[in-house]
Amino acid sequence: MSTTATLATLSDSNLAADPNWWRQASVYQIYPRSFSDSNGDGLGDIKGITAKVPYLKELGIDAVWLSPFYPSALADGGYDVDDYRDVDPKLGTLDDFAEMSAALHEAGIKLIADIVPNHSSDRHEWFKEALAAPKGSVARERYIFRDGLGKNGELPPSDWDSVFGGPAWERITEPDGTPGQWYLHIFAKEQPDLNWANREIRDDFLKTLRFWSDRGVDGFRVDVAHALTKDLTEPLLSKAELTEDNTGTDGFPDGSHPFWDRDEVHEIYAEWREVFNEYNPPRTAVAEAWVHATRRARYASPQGLGQAFNFDLLQADFDAEEFQEIITRNLSEATATGASSTWVFSNHDVVRHATRYGLPMGDGVHAKGQDGKGWLLAGAPAEELDTELGLRRARAASLLMLALPGSAYLYQGEELGLQEVGEIPDAERQDPAFFRNKGVEIGRDGCRVPLPWATEGASFGFGAGDAHLPQPEWFSRYAVDAQDGVEGSTLELYRKALKLRRELQTAEELEWVETGNSQVLQFSRHGGWQSVTNFGVVPVELPAGEVLLSSGPLVAGELPGNTTAWLR
């Protein structure tokens, strides 16, 4: 039997007992280049992940979501893909991937791979062919090329901005050396958008889905799932006619935006679902789709991807009323559509929530829903950040989230209570958002700094040498070996919470309990257990019952402010 067949069989037998494992799974996101470095070159790798499988098993997660590990020039942290069916040689080989997949499955952990279908890298073989081919060729039809405006085509086809700043069109030099056509890149210029109206693109991605599914991948996280299909009928809309924030989530709730959240995208995912259902059990998928709330359900349809991220809690203040409204609304949407809710506070694109919750909110200086980006841009002034408060709130919020029905997505390092790294010198930053939007955007490097595994060493146990992004000295306090086995540490809190969650989870429902206190959120779950969170600062009396776990110390039977407790 081939290695591929062996892995697929192993994965299928591992999941056969429960094809709906994903509905209430605890999923741990790994950013491979910053997780664990096995060879001391400063870059995390696949073997590093394999070596940490015992840690992941002890943590108690159900699945790992692997951010892009494909060959890449890292123009956007690996989301510029050179080859969709290979492993970046700096991270390992396909054999290393097979070993990691087998180790995860042996530990009872499923594997979700990040897939990036909206754009390739400009180093992809297809794009190289497109540059070498003439206008109107089959090679160019794989991407979105247009003639420029102006007398000699010297102006871009539209005045659109890319998400990372600057124009969304880049002009090429034709094979004969003359200035030529322009290609669309919603993100970095190294990320040319693929033409999903082209049948070849659709068929090739179906091949990619099967390639990784045959190698033990149990599901896919779909990057920018709402941007694949486009209507570029001329004349193109102007920038002024698009939404101010360039996301299309508010100004075009009917699917009429030229490149965000068009209805036709669901035809693609219906084909993907057919591929997923070829496997037993079916492969899963979750959409990263920043869309109007009324349109999210279509991505989570059983006939489509099955699940879609909701980022509502991630964007909310630490506020009882706001949390309750978001949770109630999303559970209602999930019930109506048959989908499973998703909950997330941190990921590779946002400021860590332990830091966000320690910054001033709603004070007239910072906008509601403090995202931390303005604070970072201002140089991360220490006097504005209350790290102790931020961690208390983060622990309370995370314990509340883990009590909710649906799936919980965790980002590497949040189980350590890691803060955002603000003190990265400009010369050592890597995120294209920083370089393309200097003075406006600080970038996402602060949440991608390699993890501290040990209190000492050149990179705090990340590897034998230095890390690819600089780690601050205070990282040592958050290291795994500084928290392992330490009662009350954030790591031990997550371990206990994830173990209890697996034991307690039942039906995907909750019932709110009236407390008479606007600062307290309390709900009960099937099986006679409940979660209580005090969003205020004044301690409140705990309801009767056995305390299973709390995010902070309890005092004389009372629940302190910024604290969550589970009771039975």
Coordinates of C-alpha atoms in Angstrom, one line a residue:
M1 CA 0.0 0.0 0.0
S2 CA 1.3 3.4 -0.9
T3 CA 2.1 6.1 1.8
T4 CA -0.7 8.2 0.5
A5 CA -3.2 5.4 0.7
T6 CA -2.0 4.5 4.2
L7 CA -2.5 8.0 5.4
A8 CA -5.9 8.4 3.9
T9 CA -7.0 5.1 5.4
L10 CA -5.6 6.0 8.8
S11 CA -7.4 9.4 8.7
D12 CA -10.7 7.8 7.6
S13 CA -10.7 5.2 10.3
N14 CA -9.8 7.8 12.9
L15 CA -12.8 9.9 12.0
A16 CA -15.4 7.2 11.0
A17 CA -17.0 7.1 14.4
D18 CA -18.1 10.7 14.2
P19 CA -18.3 12.5 10.9
N20 CA -19.6 15.6 12.7
W21 CA -16.5 15.9 14.9
W22 CA -15.9 19.5 13.5
R23 CA -19.2 20.9 14.8
Q24 CA -17.9 21.5 18.4
A25 CA -14.2 21.0 17.9
S26 CA -11.4 22.9 19.6
V27 CA -9.1 23.9 16.7
Y28 CA -5.6 25.2 17.3
Q29 CA -4.1 27.4 14.6
I30 CA -0.4 26.9 13.9
Y31 CA 1.5 29.5 12.0
P32 CA 4.3 27.0 10.9
R33 CA 7.1 29.5 10.5
S34 CA 6.7 30.7 14.1
F35 CA 5.8 27.5 15.9
S36 CA 8.9 25.3 16.4
D37 CA 12.3 25.3 14.6
S38 CA 13.8 21.8 14.4
N39 CA 17.0 22.6 12.5
G40 CA 18.1 26.0 14.1
D41 CA 17.7 28.1 10.9
G42 CA 15.4 30.5 12.6
L43 CA 12.3 29.4 10.8
G44 CA 9.7 27.0 12.2
D45 CA 9.1 23.9 10.1
I46 CA 7.1 20.7 9.7
K47 CA 9.4 18.5 11.7
G48 CA 9.2 21.1 14.5
I49 CA 5.4 20.6 14.5
T50 CA 5.8 16.8 14.6
A51 CA 8.1 17.1 17.6
K52 CA 5.4 19.1 19.5
V53 CA 2.5 16.7 18.9
P54 CA 2.8 15.4 22.5
Y55 CA 2.4 19.0 23.7
L56 CA -0.7 19.5 21.4
K57 CA -2.2 16.2 22.7
E58 CA -1.7 17.2 26.3
L59 CA -3.2 20.6 25.6
G60 CA -6.4 18.8 24.6
I61 CA -7.3 20.2 21.2
D62 CA -9.3 18.3 18.6
A63 CA -7.7 19.6 15.5
V64 CA -4.8 21.6 14.1
W65 CA -5.3 24.3 11.5
L66 CA -2.0 24.7 9.6
S67 CA -1.5 28.2 8.0
P68 CA 0.2 28.0 4.6
F69 CA 3.2 25.7 4.4
Y70 CA 3.6 25.8 0.6
P71 CA 6.6 27.0 -1.4
S72 CA 6.5 30.8 -1.1
A73 CA 8.7 33.9 -1.3
L74 CA 6.9 35.1 1.9
A75 CA 5.7 38.4 0.3
D76 CA 2.6 37.8 2.5
G77 CA 3.6 35.3 5.2
G78 CA 3.1 32.3 2.9
Y79 CA -0.2 33.4 1.5
D80 CA 1.6 33.9 -1.8
V81 CA 1.7 30.3 -3.0
D82 CA 4.3 29.2 -5.6
D83 CA 3.0 25.5 -5.8
Y84 CA -0.3 24.4 -4.2
R85 CA 0.8 20.7 -4.1
D86 CA 4.1 20.8 -2.4
V87 CA 5.8 21.8 0.9
D88 CA 8.2 24.8 1.1
P89 CA 11.7 23.2 1.1
K90 CA 12.6 25.7 3.9
L91 CA 9.9 24.0 6.0
G92 CA 10.4 20.4 4.9
T93 CA 9.2 17.8 2.4
L94 CA 6.1 15.9 1.5
D95 CA 7.5 13.0 3.4
D96 CA 7.9 15.3 6.5
F97 CA 4.2 16.3 6.0
A98 CA 3.2 12.6 5.8
E99 CA 5.0 12.0 9.1
M100 CA 3.4 15.0 10.8
S101 CA -0.1 13.9 9.5
A102 CA 0.4 10.4 10.8
A103 CA 1.7 11.7 14.2
L104 CA -1.3 14.0 14.6
H105 CA -3.8 11.3 13.8
E106 CA -2.1 8.8 16.1
A107 CA -2.6 11.4 18.8
G108 CA -6.3 11.7 17.9
I109 CA -5.8 15.2 16.4
K110 CA -7.4 16.1 13.0
L111 CA -5.6 18.2 10.4
I112 CA -7.0 21.2 8.6
A113 CA -4.9 22.8 5.9
D114 CA -5.1 26.4 4.8
I115 CA -5.9 26.8 1.1
V116 CA -5.4 30.1 -0.8
P117 CA -7.6 30.1 -3.9
N118 CA -8.1 33.8 -4.7
H119 CA -4.5 34.4 -5.9
S120 CA -1.3 32.6 -6.5
S121 CA 2.3 33.9 -6.1
D122 CA 3.9 35.8 -9.0
R123 CA 6.5 33.0 -8.9
H124 CA 3.8 30.3 -9.8
E125 CA 4.6 28.5 -13.0
W126 CA 1.3 29.8 -14.4
F127 CA 2.2 33.4 -13.9
K128 CA 5.6 33.0 -15.3
E129 CA 3.9 31.5 -18.4
A130 CA 1.5 34.5 -18.5
L131 CA 4.4 37.0 -18.5
A132 CA 6.1 35.2 -21.3
A133 CA 3.0 34.8 -23.4
P134 CA 1.3 37.4 -25.6
K135 CA -1.8 39.3 -24.9
G136 CA -5.0 37.2 -25.4
S137 CA -3.1 33.9 -24.8
V138 CA -4.4 30.9 -22.9
A139 CA -1.7 31.5 -20.3
R140 CA -3.0 35.0 -19.6
E141 CA -6.6 33.8 -19.3
R142 CA -5.6 32.1 -16.0
Y143 CA -5.3 35.5 -14.4
I144 CA -7.0 38.9 -14.8
F145 CA -5.2 41.0 -17.4
R146 CA -6.6 44.2 -18.8
D147 CA -5.4 46.9 -21.2
G148 CA -4.6 50.2 -19.4
L149 CA -6.5 53.5 -19.9
G150 CA -5.0 56.6 -21.3
K151 CA -3.5 57.3 -24.8
N152 CA -0.9 54.5 -24.5
G153 CA -2.4 52.4 -21.8
E154 CA -0.3 54.1 -19.2
L155 CA -3.1 54.4 -16.7
P156 CA -4.5 51.4 -14.7
P157 CA -7.9 50.0 -15.7
S158 CA -9.4 51.5 -12.5
D159 CA -8.4 53.5 -9.5
W160 CA -8.9 50.7 -7.1
D161 CA -6.7 50.3 -4.0
S162 CA -5.3 47.0 -2.9
V163 CA -6.0 45.8 0.6
F164 CA -2.3 46.3 1.5
G165 CA -2.2 49.8 0.1
G166 CA -1.3 51.3 -3.3
P167 CA -3.0 50.5 -6.6
A168 CA -4.7 47.1 -7.2
W169 CA -3.3 46.9 -10.7
E170 CA 0.3 46.3 -11.7
R171 CA 1.7 46.9 -15.2
I172 CA 3.9 44.3 -16.9
T173 CA 6.6 44.5 -19.4
E174 CA 5.7 42.5 -22.5
P175 CA 8.0 39.8 -23.9
D176 CA 9.3 42.2 -26.5
G177 CA 10.3 44.7 -23.8
T178 CA 7.5 47.2 -24.3
P179 CA 5.1 48.4 -21.5
G180 CA 2.2 46.1 -21.6
Q181 CA -1.1 45.1 -19.9
W182 CA -2.0 45.4 -16.3
Y183 CA -3.0 42.5 -13.9
L184 CA -5.3 42.7 -10.9
H185 CA -4.0 42.0 -7.4
I186 CA -6.5 42.7 -4.6
F187 CA -3.6 42.1 -2.1
A188 CA 0.1 42.4 -2.7
K189 CA 1.5 42.8 -6.3
E190 CA 3.2 39.5 -5.7
Q191 CA -0.3 37.9 -5.4
P192 CA -1.9 38.1 -8.8
D193 CA -5.6 37.2 -8.7
L194 CA -6.7 34.0 -10.5
N195 CA -9.4 34.0 -13.0
W196 CA -12.1 31.8 -11.6
A197 CA -14.2 32.1 -14.7
N198 CA -11.6 29.8 -16.3
R199 CA -12.5 26.1 -16.1
E200 CA -8.9 25.2 -15.9
I201 CA -8.5 27.0 -12.6
R202 CA -11.6 25.3 -11.2
D203 CA -10.4 21.8 -12.2
D204 CA -6.9 22.3 -10.9
F205 CA -8.1 23.3 -7.5
L206 CA -10.3 20.2 -7.4
K207 CA -7.1 18.3 -8.0
T208 CA -5.4 20.1 -5.2
L209 CA -8.3 19.3 -2.7
R210 CA -7.9 15.6 -3.6
F211 CA -4.1 15.8 -3.4
W212 CA -4.1 16.9 0.3
S213 CA -7.2 14.9 1.3
D214 CA -5.4 11.8 0.1
R215 CA -2.5 12.7 2.3
G216 CA -4.5 12.8 5.5
V217 CA -5.9 16.3 5.5
D218 CA -9.3 16.2 7.2
G219 CA -10.5 19.7 6.3
F220 CA -9.6 23.1 4.8
R221 CA -9.7 26.7 5.9
V222 CA -10.4 28.7 2.8
D223 CA -8.6 32.0 2.7
V224 CA -10.5 35.0 1.4
A225 CA -13.4 32.7 0.5
H226 CA -15.6 35.6 -0.6
A227 CA -13.3 37.0 -3.3
L228 CA -12.9 34.4 -6.0
T229 CA -15.6 35.3 -8.6
K230 CA -15.5 38.8 -10.1
D231 CA -17.6 40.9 -12.5
L232 CA -15.2 43.2 -14.3
T233 CA -17.6 44.3 -17.0
E234 CA -16.5 47.6 -18.3
P235 CA -16.7 50.4 -17.5
L236 CA -15.4 49.4 -14.1
L237 CA -16.7 51.2 -11.0
S238 CA -14.6 53.8 -9.5
K239 CA -13.0 53.7 -6.0
A240 CA -15.5 56.3 -4.8
E241 CA -18.4 54.0 -5.9
L242 CA -17.0 51.2 -3.8
T243 CA -17.3 51.1 0.0
E244 CA -15.1 53.4 2.1
D245 CA -13.4 50.5 3.9
N246 CA -12.9 48.6 0.6
T247 CA -14.4 45.4 2.1
G248 CA -17.8 45.4 0.4
T249 CA -19.4 44.1 3.6
D250 CA -21.8 47.0 4.1
G251 CA -22.2 48.9 0.8
F252 CA -23.1 45.8 -1.3
P253 CA -25.1 43.4 0.8
D254 CA -26.9 42.1 -2.3
G255 CA -23.8 40.5 -3.9
S256 CA -23.3 43.2 -6.5
H257 CA -19.8 44.3 -5.6
P258 CA -17.4 43.6 -8.5
F259 CA -15.0 41.4 -6.5
W260 CA -16.3 40.7 -2.9
D261 CA -19.0 38.2 -2.0
R262 CA -20.6 37.6 -5.4
D263 CA -23.4 35.0 -5.6
E264 CA -21.5 33.0 -8.2
V265 CA -18.8 32.0 -5.7
H266 CA -21.1 29.4 -4.3
E267 CA -21.2 27.5 -7.6
I268 CA -17.4 26.9 -6.9
Y269 CA -18.0 25.6 -3.4
A270 CA -20.8 23.3 -4.5
E271 CA -18.2 21.6 -6.7
W272 CA -15.8 21.5 -3.8
R273 CA -18.5 19.9 -1.6
E274 CA -18.8 17.1 -4.2
V275 CA -15.1 16.4 -3.8
F276 CA -15.3 16.5 0.0
N277 CA -18.1 14.0 -0.1
E278 CA -16.1 11.5 -2.1
Y279 CA -14.3 10.7 1.2
N280 CA -15.5 8.8 4.2
P281 CA -16.1 10.7 6.3
P282 CA -16.5 13.8 4.2
R283 CA -13.7 16.4 4.4
T284 CA -14.7 19.6 6.2
A285 CA -14.1 23.3 5.3
V286 CA -14.5 26.7 7.0
A287 CA -14.7 29.9 5.1
E288 CA -12.8 33.1 5.9
A289 CA -15.5 35.4 4.6
W290 CA -15.7 39.0 5.7
V291 CA -19.3 39.5 4.5
H292 CA -22.5 41.0 5.6
A293 CA -24.0 39.0 8.5
T294 CA -27.1 38.2 6.3
R295 CA -24.9 36.5 3.7
R296 CA -22.6 34.4 5.9
A297 CA -25.0 31.4 6.0
R298 CA -24.5 30.6 2.4
Y299 CA -20.8 29.9 2.9
A300 CA -21.7 27.6 5.9
S301 CA -24.3 25.7 3.9
P302 CA -24.1 21.9 4.0
Q303 CA -24.1 22.1 0.2
G304 CA -21.1 24.5 0.3
L305 CA -18.2 24.7 2.7
G306 CA -20.2 23.8 5.8
Q307 CA -18.8 26.4 8.2
A308 CA -17.8 30.0 8.1
F309 CA -15.9 32.1 10.6
N310 CA -17.8 34.7 12.5
F311 CA -15.4 37.4 13.7
D312 CA -18.0 39.2 15.8
L313 CA -16.6 38.4 19.2
L314 CA -13.1 39.2 17.9
Q315 CA -14.3 42.7 17.0
A316 CA -16.3 43.3 20.2
D317 CA -15.4 45.2 23.4
F318 CA -15.1 43.2 26.6
D319 CA -18.8 44.0 27.3
A320 CA -21.5 41.7 28.7
E321 CA -24.4 43.2 26.6
E322 CA -22.4 43.1 23.4
F323 CA -21.2 39.5 24.0
Q324 CA -24.8 38.3 24.7
E325 CA -26.2 39.9 21.6
I326 CA -23.5 38.4 19.4
I327 CA -23.8 34.9 20.9
T328 CA -27.6 34.9 20.7
R329 CA -27.6 36.1 17.1
N330 CA -25.0 33.7 15.8
L331 CA -26.5 30.7 17.6
S332 CA -29.9 31.7 16.1
E333 CA -28.3 31.9 12.6
A334 CA -26.6 28.5 13.0
T335 CA -29.9 26.9 14.1
A336 CA -31.7 28.4 11.1
T337 CA -29.2 27.1 8.6
G338 CA -28.0 23.9 10.2
A339 CA -24.5 25.2 10.3
S340 CA -22.2 25.1 13.4
S341 CA -21.1 28.4 15.1
T342 CA -17.5 29.4 15.1
W343 CA -15.8 31.4 17.9
V344 CA -12.5 33.1 17.7
F345 CA -10.6 35.9 19.6
S346 CA -7.1 35.8 18.0
N347 CA -5.4 34.7 14.8
H348 CA -2.5 35.5 12.6
D349 CA -4.1 38.7 11.3
V350 CA -5.1 40.6 14.5
V351 CA -3.6 42.0 17.7
R352 CA -3.7 39.3 20.4
H353 CA -6.7 39.6 22.6
A354 CA -4.7 39.6 25.8
T355 CA -3.3 42.9 24.6
R356 CA -6.6 44.3 23.1
Y357 CA -8.4 43.9 26.4
G358 CA -5.7 45.7 28.3
L359 CA -6.1 48.9 26.2
P360 CA -8.5 51.8 26.8
M361 CA -11.9 51.4 25.2
G362 CA -14.7 53.7 24.5
D363 CA -13.0 56.7 26.1
G364 CA -13.3 59.0 23.1
V365 CA -9.7 58.5 22.1
H366 CA -10.0 54.8 21.0
A367 CA -12.8 53.6 18.9
K368 CA -15.3 51.1 20.2
G369 CA -14.0 47.6 19.5
Q370 CA -10.4 48.6 20.2
D371 CA -8.3 46.6 17.7
G372 CA -4.9 47.7 19.1
K373 CA -3.6 48.8 15.7
G374 CA -3.6 52.5 16.6
W375 CA -1.7 51.7 19.8
L376 CA 0.9 49.8 17.8
L377 CA 1.2 52.5 15.2
A378 CA 1.8 55.0 18.0
G379 CA 4.9 53.0 19.1
A380 CA 3.1 50.7 21.6
P381 CA 3.3 53.1 24.6
A382 CA 3.6 50.9 27.7
E383 CA 1.7 53.4 29.9
E384 CA -1.5 52.8 27.8
L385 CA -1.4 49.0 28.2
D386 CA -2.6 47.3 31.4
T387 CA -1.1 43.8 30.8
E388 CA -2.5 42.3 34.0
L389 CA -6.1 43.5 33.2
G390 CA -5.7 42.4 29.6
L391 CA -4.7 38.9 30.6
R392 CA -7.5 38.6 33.3
R393 CA -10.1 39.6 30.7
A394 CA -8.6 37.3 28.0
R395 CA -8.7 34.3 30.3
A396 CA -12.3 35.1 31.3
A397 CA -13.3 35.6 27.7
S398 CA -11.6 32.4 26.5
L399 CA -13.2 30.3 29.3
L400 CA -16.6 31.7 28.3
M401 CA -15.9 30.9 24.6
L402 CA -14.9 27.4 25.4
A403 CA -18.3 26.9 27.2
L404 CA -20.2 27.9 24.1
P405 CA -21.8 25.4 21.6
G406 CA -20.0 25.3 18.3
S407 CA -16.4 25.1 17.4
A408 CA -13.6 27.2 19.1
Y409 CA -10.6 28.4 17.2
L410 CA -7.5 29.1 19.2
Y411 CA -4.3 30.8 18.0
Q412 CA -0.9 29.5 18.9
G413 CA 0.4 31.2 22.0
E414 CA -2.9 32.3 23.4
E415 CA -2.8 29.3 25.7
L416 CA 0.3 31.0 27.2
G417 CA -1.4 34.3 27.6
L418 CA 1.0 35.9 25.2
Q419 CA 0.8 39.6 24.6
E420 CA 1.3 41.3 21.3
V421 CA 4.9 42.2 20.5
G422 CA 5.0 46.0 19.8
E423 CA 8.7 46.6 20.0
I424 CA 9.8 45.3 16.6
P425 CA 12.4 47.5 14.7
D426 CA 11.2 48.6 11.3
A427 CA 14.2 47.0 9.7
E428 CA 13.1 43.6 11.0
R429 CA 9.5 43.7 10.1
Q430 CA 8.2 41.4 7.4
D431 CA 4.5 42.1 6.7
P432 CA 3.8 43.8 3.3
A433 CA 1.0 45.8 4.9
F434 CA 3.7 47.7 6.9
F435 CA 5.9 48.5 3.8
R436 CA 3.0 49.4 1.5
N437 CA 1.2 51.6 4.1
K438 CA 4.0 53.2 6.1
G439 CA 2.7 55.5 8.7
V440 CA -0.9 54.1 8.3
E441 CA -0.5 50.4 9.0
I442 CA 2.0 48.7 11.4
G443 CA 1.4 45.2 10.0
R444 CA 0.8 41.9 11.7
D445 CA 4.3 40.8 12.7
G446 CA 3.5 41.4 16.4
C447 CA 1.2 38.3 16.7
R448 CA 3.5 36.2 14.5
V449 CA 6.6 36.3 16.7
P450 CA 7.9 32.8 17.3
L451 CA 6.7 31.0 20.4
P452 CA 8.7 30.8 23.7
W453 CA 9.1 27.2 24.7
A454 CA 11.8 27.8 27.3
T455 CA 12.8 30.6 29.7
E456 CA 16.3 30.6 28.4
G457 CA 18.2 30.2 25.0
A458 CA 18.8 32.2 21.9
S459 CA 15.2 32.0 20.9
F460 CA 13.6 30.8 24.2
G461 CA 13.5 27.2 23.0
F462 CA 11.9 28.0 19.6
G463 CA 15.1 26.6 18.0
A464 CA 18.8 26.3 18.5
G465 CA 19.5 29.7 16.9
D466 CA 17.8 33.1 16.7
A467 CA 14.2 33.5 15.6
H468 CA 13.2 35.0 12.2
L469 CA 11.3 37.7 14.1
P470 CA 12.8 39.3 17.3
Q471 CA 11.5 38.0 20.6
P472 CA 11.4 40.5 23.5
E473 CA 13.1 39.6 26.8
W474 CA 9.7 39.5 28.6
F475 CA 8.8 36.4 26.5
S476 CA 10.6 34.3 29.1
R477 CA 7.8 34.9 31.6
Y478 CA 5.3 33.3 29.2
A479 CA 7.4 30.3 28.1
V480 CA 5.9 26.8 28.2
D481 CA 8.4 25.5 30.7
A482 CA 7.6 28.5 33.0
Q483 CA 3.9 27.5 33.1
D484 CA 4.0 23.7 32.7
G485 CA 2.5 22.1 35.8
V486 CA 2.2 25.5 37.6
E487 CA -1.2 25.8 39.2
G488 CA -3.1 28.8 38.0
S489 CA -0.9 29.4 34.9
T490 CA -2.7 30.2 31.7
L491 CA -1.4 27.1 30.1
E492 CA -2.8 24.9 32.8
L493 CA -6.1 26.8 32.6
Y494 CA -6.4 26.0 28.9
R495 CA -5.5 22.3 29.5
K496 CA -8.1 21.9 32.2
A497 CA -10.7 23.8 30.2
L498 CA -10.2 21.8 27.0
K499 CA -10.3 18.5 28.9
L500 CA -13.6 19.6 30.6
R501 CA -15.0 20.9 27.4
R502 CA -14.6 17.6 25.7
E503 CA -16.3 15.8 28.6
L504 CA -19.2 18.3 29.0
Q505 CA -20.2 19.2 25.4
T506 CA -23.6 17.9 24.4
A507 CA -26.3 19.5 22.3
E508 CA -25.5 22.7 20.4
E509 CA -27.7 24.8 22.6
L510 CA -27.6 27.1 25.6
E511 CA -30.1 28.8 27.9
W512 CA -29.5 32.2 29.3
V513 CA -30.0 32.6 33.0
E514 CA -31.3 36.0 34.2
T515 CA -28.9 37.4 36.9
G516 CA -30.4 40.8 37.5
N517 CA -26.9 42.3 36.9
S518 CA -26.1 43.8 33.6
Q519 CA -22.4 43.1 34.1
V520 CA -22.9 39.3 34.5
L521 CA -23.5 36.8 31.8
Q522 CA -24.7 33.3 32.9
F523 CA -25.9 30.5 30.7
S524 CA -26.6 26.8 31.2
R525 CA -25.8 23.8 28.9
H526 CA -27.3 20.4 28.7
G527 CA -26.0 18.0 31.4
G528 CA -26.5 20.5 34.2
W529 CA -23.5 22.7 33.9
Q530 CA -23.2 26.4 33.4
S531 CA -20.9 29.3 32.8
V532 CA -20.9 32.6 34.6
T533 CA -18.8 35.6 33.6
N534 CA -18.4 38.9 35.6
F535 CA -17.6 41.6 33.1
G536 CA -17.6 44.2 35.9
V537 CA -15.1 45.1 38.6
V538 CA -17.3 44.4 41.7
P539 CA -17.4 40.8 42.9
V540 CA -20.7 39.0 42.6
E541 CA -22.1 36.0 44.5
L542 CA -21.7 32.7 42.7
P543 CA -24.8 30.5 42.1
A544 CA -25.0 27.3 44.0
G545 CA -23.1 24.3 42.6
E546 CA -19.8 22.6 42.3
V547 CA -17.1 24.9 40.8
L548 CA -15.4 23.0 38.0
L549 CA -13.0 25.7 36.9
S550 CA -12.5 29.4 37.1
S551 CA -10.3 31.8 35.0
G552 CA -9.0 33.4 38.2
P553 CA -9.1 32.9 42.0
L554 CA -12.4 33.0 43.7
V555 CA -12.8 34.9 47.0
A556 CA -15.2 33.6 49.7
G557 CA -17.7 32.1 47.3
E558 CA -17.7 35.2 45.1
L559 CA -16.8 35.7 41.5
P560 CA -14.4 38.7 41.1
G561 CA -14.5 41.1 38.2
N562 CA -13.2 40.1 34.8
T563 CA -13.5 36.4 35.8
T564 CA -15.4 33.4 34.4
A565 CA -16.4 30.2 36.3
W566 CA -17.9 26.9 35.3
L567 CA -20.2 25.2 37.7
R568 CA -22.3 22.0 37.9

